[in-house]
PDB file of C-alpha atoms and ligand atoms in Angstrom:
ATOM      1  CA  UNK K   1      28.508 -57.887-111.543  1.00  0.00           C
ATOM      2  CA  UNK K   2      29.334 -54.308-111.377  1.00  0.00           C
ATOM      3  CA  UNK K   3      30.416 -53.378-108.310  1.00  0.00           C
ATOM      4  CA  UNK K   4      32.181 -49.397-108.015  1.00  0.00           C
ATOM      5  CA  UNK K   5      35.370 -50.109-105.339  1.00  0.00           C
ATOM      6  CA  UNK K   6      34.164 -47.928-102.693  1.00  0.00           C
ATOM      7  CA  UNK K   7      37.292 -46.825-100.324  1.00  0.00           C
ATOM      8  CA  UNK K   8      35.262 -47.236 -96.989  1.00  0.00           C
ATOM      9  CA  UNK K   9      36.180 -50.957 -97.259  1.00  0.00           C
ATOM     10  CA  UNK K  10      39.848 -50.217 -96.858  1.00  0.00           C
ATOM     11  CA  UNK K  11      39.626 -47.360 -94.559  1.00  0.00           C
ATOM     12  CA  UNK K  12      36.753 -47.735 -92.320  1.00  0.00           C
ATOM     13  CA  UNK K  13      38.573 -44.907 -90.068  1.00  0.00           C
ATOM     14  CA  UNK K  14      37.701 -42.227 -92.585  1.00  0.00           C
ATOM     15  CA  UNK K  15      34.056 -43.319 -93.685  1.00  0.00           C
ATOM     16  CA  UNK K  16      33.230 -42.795 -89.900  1.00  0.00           C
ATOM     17  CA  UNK K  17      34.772 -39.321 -90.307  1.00  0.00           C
ATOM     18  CA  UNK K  18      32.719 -38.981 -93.251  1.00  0.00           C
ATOM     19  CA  UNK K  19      29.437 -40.391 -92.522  1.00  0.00           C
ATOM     20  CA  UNK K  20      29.420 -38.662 -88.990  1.00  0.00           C
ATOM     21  CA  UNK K  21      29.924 -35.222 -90.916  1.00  0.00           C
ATOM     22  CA  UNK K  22      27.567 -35.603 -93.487  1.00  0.00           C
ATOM     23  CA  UNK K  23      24.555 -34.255 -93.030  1.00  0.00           C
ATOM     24  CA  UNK K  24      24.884 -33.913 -89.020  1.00  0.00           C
ATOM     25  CA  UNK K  25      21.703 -32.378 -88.513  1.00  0.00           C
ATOM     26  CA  UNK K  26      19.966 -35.995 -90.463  1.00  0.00           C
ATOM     27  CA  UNK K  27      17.832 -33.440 -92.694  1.00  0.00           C
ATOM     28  CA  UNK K  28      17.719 -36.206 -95.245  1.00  0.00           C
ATOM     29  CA  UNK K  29      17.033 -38.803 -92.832  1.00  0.00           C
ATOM     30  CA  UNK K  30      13.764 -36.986 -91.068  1.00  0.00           C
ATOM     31  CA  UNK K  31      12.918 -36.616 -95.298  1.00  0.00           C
ATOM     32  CA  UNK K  32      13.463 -39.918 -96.080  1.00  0.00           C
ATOM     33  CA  UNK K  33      11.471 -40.855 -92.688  1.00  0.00           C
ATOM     34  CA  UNK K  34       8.479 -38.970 -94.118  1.00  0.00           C
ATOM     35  CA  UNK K  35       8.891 -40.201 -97.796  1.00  0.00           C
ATOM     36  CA  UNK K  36       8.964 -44.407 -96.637  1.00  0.00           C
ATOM     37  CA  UNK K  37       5.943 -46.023 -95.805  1.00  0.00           C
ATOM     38  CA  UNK K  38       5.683 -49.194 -93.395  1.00  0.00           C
ATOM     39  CA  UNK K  39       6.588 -52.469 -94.553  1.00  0.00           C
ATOM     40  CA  UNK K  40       9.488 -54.090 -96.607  1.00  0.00           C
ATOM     41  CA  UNK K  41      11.786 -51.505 -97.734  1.00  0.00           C
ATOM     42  CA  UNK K  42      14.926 -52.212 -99.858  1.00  0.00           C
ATOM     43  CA  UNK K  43      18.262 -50.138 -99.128  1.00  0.00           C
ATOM     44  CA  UNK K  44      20.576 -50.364-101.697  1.00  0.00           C
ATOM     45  CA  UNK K  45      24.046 -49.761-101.406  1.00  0.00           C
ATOM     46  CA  UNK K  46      23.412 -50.024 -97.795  1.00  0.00           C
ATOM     47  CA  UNK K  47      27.035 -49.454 -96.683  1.00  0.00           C
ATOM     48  CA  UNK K  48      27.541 -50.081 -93.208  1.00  0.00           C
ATOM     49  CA  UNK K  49      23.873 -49.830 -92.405  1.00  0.00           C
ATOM     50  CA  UNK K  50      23.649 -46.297 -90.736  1.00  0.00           C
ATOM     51  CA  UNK K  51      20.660 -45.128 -92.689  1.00  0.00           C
ATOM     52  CA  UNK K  52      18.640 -48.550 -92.556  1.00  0.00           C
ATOM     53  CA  UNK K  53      19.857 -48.270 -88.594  1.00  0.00           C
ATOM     54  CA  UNK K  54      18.089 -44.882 -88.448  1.00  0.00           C
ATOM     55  CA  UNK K  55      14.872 -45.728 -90.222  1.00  0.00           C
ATOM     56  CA  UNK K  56      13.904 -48.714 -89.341  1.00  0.00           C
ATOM     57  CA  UNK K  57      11.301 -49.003 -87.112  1.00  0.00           C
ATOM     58  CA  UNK K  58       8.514 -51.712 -85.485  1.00  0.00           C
ATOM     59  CA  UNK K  59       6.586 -51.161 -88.555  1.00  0.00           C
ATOM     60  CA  UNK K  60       9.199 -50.194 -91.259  1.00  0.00           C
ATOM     61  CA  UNK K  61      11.561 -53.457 -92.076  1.00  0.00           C
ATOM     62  CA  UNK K  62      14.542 -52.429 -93.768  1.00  0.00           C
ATOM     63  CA  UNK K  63      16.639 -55.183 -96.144  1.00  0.00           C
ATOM     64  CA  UNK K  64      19.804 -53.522 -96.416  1.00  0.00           C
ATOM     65  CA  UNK K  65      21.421 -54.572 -99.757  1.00  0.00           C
ATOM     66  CA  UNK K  66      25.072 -54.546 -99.916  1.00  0.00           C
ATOM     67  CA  UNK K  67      27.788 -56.037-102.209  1.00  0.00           C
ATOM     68  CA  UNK K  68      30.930 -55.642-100.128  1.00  0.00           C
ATOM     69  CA  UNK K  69      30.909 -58.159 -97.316  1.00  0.00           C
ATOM     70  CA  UNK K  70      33.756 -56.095 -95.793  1.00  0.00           C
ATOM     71  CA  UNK K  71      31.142 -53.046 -94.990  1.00  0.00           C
ATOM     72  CA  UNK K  72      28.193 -55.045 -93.695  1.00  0.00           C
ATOM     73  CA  UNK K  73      27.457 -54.330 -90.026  1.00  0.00           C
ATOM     74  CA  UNK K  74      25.637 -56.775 -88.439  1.00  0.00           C
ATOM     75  CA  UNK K  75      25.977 -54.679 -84.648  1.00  0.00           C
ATOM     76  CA  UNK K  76      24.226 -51.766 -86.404  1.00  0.00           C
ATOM     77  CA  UNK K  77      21.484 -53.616 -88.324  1.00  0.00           C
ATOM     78  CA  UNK K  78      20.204 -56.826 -88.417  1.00  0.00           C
ATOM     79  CA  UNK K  79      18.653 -57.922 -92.233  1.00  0.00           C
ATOM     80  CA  UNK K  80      21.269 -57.954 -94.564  1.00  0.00           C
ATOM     81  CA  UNK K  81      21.688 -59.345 -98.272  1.00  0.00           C
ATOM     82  CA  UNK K  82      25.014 -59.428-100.217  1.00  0.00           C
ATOM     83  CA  UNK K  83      24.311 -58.269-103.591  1.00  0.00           C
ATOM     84  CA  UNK K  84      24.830 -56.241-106.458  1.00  0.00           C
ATOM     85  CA  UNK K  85      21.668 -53.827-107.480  1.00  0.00           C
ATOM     86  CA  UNK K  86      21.848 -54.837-110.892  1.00  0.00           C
ATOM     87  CA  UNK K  87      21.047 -58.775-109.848  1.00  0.00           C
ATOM     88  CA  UNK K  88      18.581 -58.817-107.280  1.00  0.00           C
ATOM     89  CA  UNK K  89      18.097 -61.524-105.770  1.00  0.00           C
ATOM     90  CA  UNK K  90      14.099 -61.153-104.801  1.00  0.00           C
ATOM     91  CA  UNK K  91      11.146 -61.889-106.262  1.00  0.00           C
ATOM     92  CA  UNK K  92       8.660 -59.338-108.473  1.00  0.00           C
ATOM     93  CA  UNK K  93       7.255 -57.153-106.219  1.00  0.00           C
ATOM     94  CA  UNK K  94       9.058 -57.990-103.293  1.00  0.00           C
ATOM     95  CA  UNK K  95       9.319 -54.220-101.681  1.00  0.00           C
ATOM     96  CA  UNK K  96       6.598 -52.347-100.761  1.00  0.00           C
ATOM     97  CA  UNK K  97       9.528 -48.866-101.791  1.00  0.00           C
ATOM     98  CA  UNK K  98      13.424 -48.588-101.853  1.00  0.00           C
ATOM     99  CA  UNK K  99      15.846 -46.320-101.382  1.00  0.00           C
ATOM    100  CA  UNK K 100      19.564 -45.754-102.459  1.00  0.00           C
ATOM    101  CA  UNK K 101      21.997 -43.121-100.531  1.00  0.00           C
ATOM    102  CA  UNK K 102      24.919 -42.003-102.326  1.00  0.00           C
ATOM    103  CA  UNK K 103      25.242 -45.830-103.626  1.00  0.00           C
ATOM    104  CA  UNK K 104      25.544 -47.147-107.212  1.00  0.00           C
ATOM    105  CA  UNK K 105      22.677 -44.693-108.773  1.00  0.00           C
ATOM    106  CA  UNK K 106      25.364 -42.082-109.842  1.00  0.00           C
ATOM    107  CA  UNK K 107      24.364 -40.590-112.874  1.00  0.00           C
ATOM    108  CA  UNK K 108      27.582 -38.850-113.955  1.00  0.00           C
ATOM    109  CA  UNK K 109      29.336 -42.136-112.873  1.00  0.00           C
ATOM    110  CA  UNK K 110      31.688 -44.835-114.262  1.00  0.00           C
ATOM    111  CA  UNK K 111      28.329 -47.311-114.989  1.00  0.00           C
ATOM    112  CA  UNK K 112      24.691 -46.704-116.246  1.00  0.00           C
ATOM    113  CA  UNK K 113      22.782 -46.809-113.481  1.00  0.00           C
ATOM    114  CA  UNK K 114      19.806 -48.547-116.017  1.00  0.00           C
ATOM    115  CA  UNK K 115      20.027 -51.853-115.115  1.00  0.00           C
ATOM    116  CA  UNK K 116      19.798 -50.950-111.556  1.00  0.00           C
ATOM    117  CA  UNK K 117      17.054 -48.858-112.218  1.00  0.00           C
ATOM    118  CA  UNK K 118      14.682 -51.571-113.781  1.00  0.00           C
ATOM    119  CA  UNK K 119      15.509 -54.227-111.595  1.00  0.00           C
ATOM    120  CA  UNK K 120      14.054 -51.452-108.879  1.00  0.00           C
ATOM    121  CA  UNK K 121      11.032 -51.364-111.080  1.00  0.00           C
ATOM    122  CA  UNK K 122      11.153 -55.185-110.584  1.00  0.00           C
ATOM    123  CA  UNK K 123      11.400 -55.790-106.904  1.00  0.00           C
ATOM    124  CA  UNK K 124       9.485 -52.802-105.485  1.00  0.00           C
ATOM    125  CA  UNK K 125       5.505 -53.202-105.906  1.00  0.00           C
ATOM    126  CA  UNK K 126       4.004 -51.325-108.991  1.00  0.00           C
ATOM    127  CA  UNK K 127       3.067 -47.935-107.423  1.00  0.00           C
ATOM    128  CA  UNK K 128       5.508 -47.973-104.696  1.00  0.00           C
ATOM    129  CA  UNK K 129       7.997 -45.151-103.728  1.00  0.00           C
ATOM    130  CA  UNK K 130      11.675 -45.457-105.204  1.00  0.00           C
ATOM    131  CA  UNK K 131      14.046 -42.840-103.408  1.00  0.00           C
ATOM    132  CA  UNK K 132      17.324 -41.879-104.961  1.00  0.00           C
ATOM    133  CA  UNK K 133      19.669 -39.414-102.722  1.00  0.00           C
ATOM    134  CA  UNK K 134      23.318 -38.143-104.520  1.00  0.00           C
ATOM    135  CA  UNK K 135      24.936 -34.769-104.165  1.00  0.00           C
ATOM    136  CA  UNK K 136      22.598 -31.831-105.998  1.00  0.00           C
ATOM    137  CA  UNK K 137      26.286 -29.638-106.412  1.00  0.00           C
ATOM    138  CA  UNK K 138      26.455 -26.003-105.919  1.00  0.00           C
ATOM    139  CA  UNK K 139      27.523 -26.169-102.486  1.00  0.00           C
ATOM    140  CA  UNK K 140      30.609 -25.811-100.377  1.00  0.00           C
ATOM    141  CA  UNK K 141      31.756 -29.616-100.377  1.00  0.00           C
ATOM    142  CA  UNK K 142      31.383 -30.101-103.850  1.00  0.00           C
ATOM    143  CA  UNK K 143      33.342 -27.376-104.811  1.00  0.00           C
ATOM    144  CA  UNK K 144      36.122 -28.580-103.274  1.00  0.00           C
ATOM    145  CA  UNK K 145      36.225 -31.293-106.385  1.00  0.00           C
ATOM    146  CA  UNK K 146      38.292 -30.193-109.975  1.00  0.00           C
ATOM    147  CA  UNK K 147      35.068 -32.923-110.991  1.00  0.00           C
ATOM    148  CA  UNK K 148      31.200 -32.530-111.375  1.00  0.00           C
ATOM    149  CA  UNK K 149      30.159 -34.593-108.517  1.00  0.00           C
ATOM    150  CA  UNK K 150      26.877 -34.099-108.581  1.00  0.00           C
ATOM    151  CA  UNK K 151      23.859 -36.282-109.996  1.00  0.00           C
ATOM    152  CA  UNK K 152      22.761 -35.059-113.500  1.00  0.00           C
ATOM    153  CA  UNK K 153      18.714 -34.305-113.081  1.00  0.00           C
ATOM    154  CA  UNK K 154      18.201 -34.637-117.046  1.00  0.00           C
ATOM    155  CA  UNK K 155      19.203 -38.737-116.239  1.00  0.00           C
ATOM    156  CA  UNK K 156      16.073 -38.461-113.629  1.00  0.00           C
ATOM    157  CA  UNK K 157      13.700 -36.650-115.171  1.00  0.00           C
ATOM    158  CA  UNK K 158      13.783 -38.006-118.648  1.00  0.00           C
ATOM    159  CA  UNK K 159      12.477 -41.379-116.115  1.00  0.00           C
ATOM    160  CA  UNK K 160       9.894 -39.545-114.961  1.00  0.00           C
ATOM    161  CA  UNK K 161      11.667 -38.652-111.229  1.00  0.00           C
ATOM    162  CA  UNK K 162      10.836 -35.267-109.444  1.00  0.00           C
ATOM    163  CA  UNK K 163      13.349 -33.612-107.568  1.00  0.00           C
ATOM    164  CA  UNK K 164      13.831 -32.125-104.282  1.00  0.00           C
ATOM    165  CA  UNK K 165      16.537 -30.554-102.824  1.00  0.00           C
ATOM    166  CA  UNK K 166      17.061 -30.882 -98.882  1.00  0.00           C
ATOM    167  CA  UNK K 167      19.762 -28.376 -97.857  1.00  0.00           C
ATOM    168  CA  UNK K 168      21.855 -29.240 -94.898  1.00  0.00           C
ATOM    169  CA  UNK K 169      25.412 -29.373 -93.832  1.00  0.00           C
ATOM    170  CA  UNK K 170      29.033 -31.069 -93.649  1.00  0.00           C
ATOM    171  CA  UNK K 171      29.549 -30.367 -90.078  1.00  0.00           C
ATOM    172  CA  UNK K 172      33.275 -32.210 -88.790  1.00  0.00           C
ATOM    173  CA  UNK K 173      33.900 -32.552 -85.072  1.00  0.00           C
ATOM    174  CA  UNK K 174      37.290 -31.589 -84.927  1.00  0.00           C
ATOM    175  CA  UNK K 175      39.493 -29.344 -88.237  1.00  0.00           C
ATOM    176  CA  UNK K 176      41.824 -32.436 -88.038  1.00  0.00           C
ATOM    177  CA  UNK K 177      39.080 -34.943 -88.867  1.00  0.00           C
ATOM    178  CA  UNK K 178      37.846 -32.286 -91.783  1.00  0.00           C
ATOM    179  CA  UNK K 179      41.227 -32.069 -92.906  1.00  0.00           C
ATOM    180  CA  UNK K 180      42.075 -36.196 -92.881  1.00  0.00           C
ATOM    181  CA  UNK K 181      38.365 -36.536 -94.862  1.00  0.00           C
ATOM    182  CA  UNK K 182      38.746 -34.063 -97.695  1.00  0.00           C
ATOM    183  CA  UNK K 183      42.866 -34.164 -98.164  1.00  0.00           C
ATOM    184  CA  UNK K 184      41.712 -38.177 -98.938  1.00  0.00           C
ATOM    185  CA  UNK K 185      38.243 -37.517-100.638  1.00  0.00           C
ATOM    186  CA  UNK K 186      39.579 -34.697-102.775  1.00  0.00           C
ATOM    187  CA  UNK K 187      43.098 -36.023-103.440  1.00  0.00           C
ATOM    188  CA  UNK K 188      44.918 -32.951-101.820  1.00  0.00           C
ATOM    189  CA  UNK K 189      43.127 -29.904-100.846  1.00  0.00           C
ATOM    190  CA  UNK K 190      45.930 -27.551-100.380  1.00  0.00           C
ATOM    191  CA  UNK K 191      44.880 -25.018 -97.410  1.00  0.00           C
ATOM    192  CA  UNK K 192      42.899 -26.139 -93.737  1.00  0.00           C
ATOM    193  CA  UNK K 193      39.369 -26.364 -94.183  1.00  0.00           C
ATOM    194  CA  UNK K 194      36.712 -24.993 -92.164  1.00  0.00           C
ATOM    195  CA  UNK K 195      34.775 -27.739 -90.120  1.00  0.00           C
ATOM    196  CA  UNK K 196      31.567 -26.529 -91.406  1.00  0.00           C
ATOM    197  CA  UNK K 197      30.376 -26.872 -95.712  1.00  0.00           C
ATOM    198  CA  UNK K 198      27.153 -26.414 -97.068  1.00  0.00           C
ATOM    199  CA  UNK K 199      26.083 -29.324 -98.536  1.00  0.00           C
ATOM    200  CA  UNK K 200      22.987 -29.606-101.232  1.00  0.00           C
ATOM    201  CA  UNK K 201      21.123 -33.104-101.357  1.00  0.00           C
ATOM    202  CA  UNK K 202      19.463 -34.235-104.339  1.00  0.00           C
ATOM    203  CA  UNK K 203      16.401 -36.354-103.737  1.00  0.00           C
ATOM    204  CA  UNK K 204      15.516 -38.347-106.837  1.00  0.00           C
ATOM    205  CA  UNK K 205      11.385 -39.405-106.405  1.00  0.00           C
ATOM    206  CA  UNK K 206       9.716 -41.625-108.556  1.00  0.00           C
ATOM    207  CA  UNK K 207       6.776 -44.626-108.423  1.00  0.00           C
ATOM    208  CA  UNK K 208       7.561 -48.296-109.659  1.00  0.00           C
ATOM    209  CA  UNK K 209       6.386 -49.042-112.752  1.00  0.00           C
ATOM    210  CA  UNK K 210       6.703 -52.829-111.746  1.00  0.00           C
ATOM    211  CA  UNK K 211       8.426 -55.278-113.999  1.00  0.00           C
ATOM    212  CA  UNK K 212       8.782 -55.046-117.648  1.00  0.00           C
ATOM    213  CA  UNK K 213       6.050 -55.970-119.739  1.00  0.00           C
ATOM    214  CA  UNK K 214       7.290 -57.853-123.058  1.00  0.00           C
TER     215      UNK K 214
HETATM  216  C1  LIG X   1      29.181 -44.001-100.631  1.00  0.00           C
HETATM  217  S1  LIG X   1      28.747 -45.586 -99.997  1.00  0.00           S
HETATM  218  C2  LIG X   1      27.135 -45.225 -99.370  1.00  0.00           C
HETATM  219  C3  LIG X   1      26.715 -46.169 -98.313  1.00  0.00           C
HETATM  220  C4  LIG X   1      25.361 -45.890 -97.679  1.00  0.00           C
HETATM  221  N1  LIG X   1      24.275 -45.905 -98.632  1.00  0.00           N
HETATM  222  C5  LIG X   1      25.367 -44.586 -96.920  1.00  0.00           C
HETATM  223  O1  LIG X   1      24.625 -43.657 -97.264  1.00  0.00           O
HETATM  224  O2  LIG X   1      26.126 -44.511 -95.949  1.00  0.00           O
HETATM  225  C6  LIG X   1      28.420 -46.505-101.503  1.00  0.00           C
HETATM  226  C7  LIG X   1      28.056 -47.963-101.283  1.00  0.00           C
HETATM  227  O3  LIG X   1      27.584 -48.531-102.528  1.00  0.00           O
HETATM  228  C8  LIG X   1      28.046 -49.854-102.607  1.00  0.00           C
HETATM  229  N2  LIG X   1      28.013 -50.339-104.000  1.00  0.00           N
HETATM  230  C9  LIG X   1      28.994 -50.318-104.930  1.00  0.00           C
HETATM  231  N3  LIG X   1      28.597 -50.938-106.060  1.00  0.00           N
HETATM  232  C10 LIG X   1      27.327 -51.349-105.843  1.00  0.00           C
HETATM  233  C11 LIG X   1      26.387 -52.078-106.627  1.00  0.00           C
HETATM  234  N4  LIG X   1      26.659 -52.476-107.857  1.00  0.00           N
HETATM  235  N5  LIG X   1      25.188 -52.344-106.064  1.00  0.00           N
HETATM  236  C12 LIG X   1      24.879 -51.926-104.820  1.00  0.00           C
HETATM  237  N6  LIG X   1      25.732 -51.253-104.036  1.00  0.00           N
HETATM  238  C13 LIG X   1      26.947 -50.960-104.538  1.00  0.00           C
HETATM  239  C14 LIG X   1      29.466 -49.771-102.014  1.00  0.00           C
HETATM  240  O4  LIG X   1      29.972 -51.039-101.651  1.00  0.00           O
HETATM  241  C15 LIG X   1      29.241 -48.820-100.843  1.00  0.00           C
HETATM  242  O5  LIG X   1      28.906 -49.503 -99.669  1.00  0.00           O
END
């Protein structure tokens, strides 16, 4: 198992902060919405189910896939499976794509995002879509970070991802909720922040290759 501790399981009060801010105008949603096709899609990392909530329709059925039993929402969406994306636990060709926001497929990260990546290959059918959205950097929120917190393209590329980048916003409701967010995210942030940061998306695109061969 490698699970990253993800701090929305402790502190649920600022990952709605966050997850309301991010991307408020749902720029990467309406992409994403246009990328899936219908069927069985996987969402990995599925946090607390807001994207699955958003794009999943009569047609579209999203599996939201998600290790911490303390984030899984079961008001906000209704198929869930606790598990880790390195250890799937679905059959070859089970997906007809997948996606990942902002979950496990961090390329500059504490783990190699491989063995997620081929067990993708595995459980989404050969020729199906596999969408991976991180932070593309050069942008107001990630400069708030002393770290490079963006996703390296060289890691996507070299497996034969395109790239697109979606531009859109951190947009807080209040300055106290932008301050509470980024004084935690960014481990003191020293001055009041405005309640509006650009915010560059990377969207990682590639096909399944289906399982391994050998
Ligand atoms: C930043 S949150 C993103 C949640 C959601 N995708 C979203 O966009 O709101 C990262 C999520 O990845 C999950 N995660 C951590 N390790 C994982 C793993 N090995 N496999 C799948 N998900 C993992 C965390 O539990 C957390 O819910």
């Amino acid at each position: 198992m490698s699970i990253i501790p993800f701090y929305g399981v402790d502190r649920p009060d600022l990952f709605a902060i966050e997850r309301a801010a991010m991307d408020r105008p749902g720029r990467v949603i309406e992409r994403l919405d246009r990328l899936l096709p219908a069927g069985t899609i996987a969402d990995i990392g599925a946090g607390d189910g807001f994207t699955a909530e958003r794009l999943a329709t009569p047609r579209r059925r999203i599996v939201a896939v998600e290790p911490a039993r303390a984030m899984i929402d079961r008001n906000r969406h209704r198929t869930w499976v606790q598990a880790d994306a390195e250890a799937l636990p679905f059959r070859d060709g089970s997906f007809d794509a997948a996606y990942a926001t902002w979950a496990y497929f961090f390329s500059r990260g504490p783990l190699d995002p491989t063995p997620g990546l081929e067990e993708l290959h595995r459980t989404v059918k050969p020729g199906g879509t596999i969408v991976i959205a991180d932070n593309a950097g050069d942008d107001e929120f990630c400069a708030f970070s002393q770290h490079d917190i963006s996703a390296d393209p060289r890691f996507w590329r070299g497996r034969g991802f395109g790239i697109e980048i979606v531009d859109t916003v951190f947009a807080f409701e209040t300055a106290a909720d932008a301050w509470r967010l980024l004084d935690f995210y960014f481990d003191g942030i020293g001055s009041a922040p405005p309640t509006l940061l650009t915010y560059r998306v990377a969207l990682f695109i590639g096909v399944s290759q289906g399982p391994p061969r050998y």
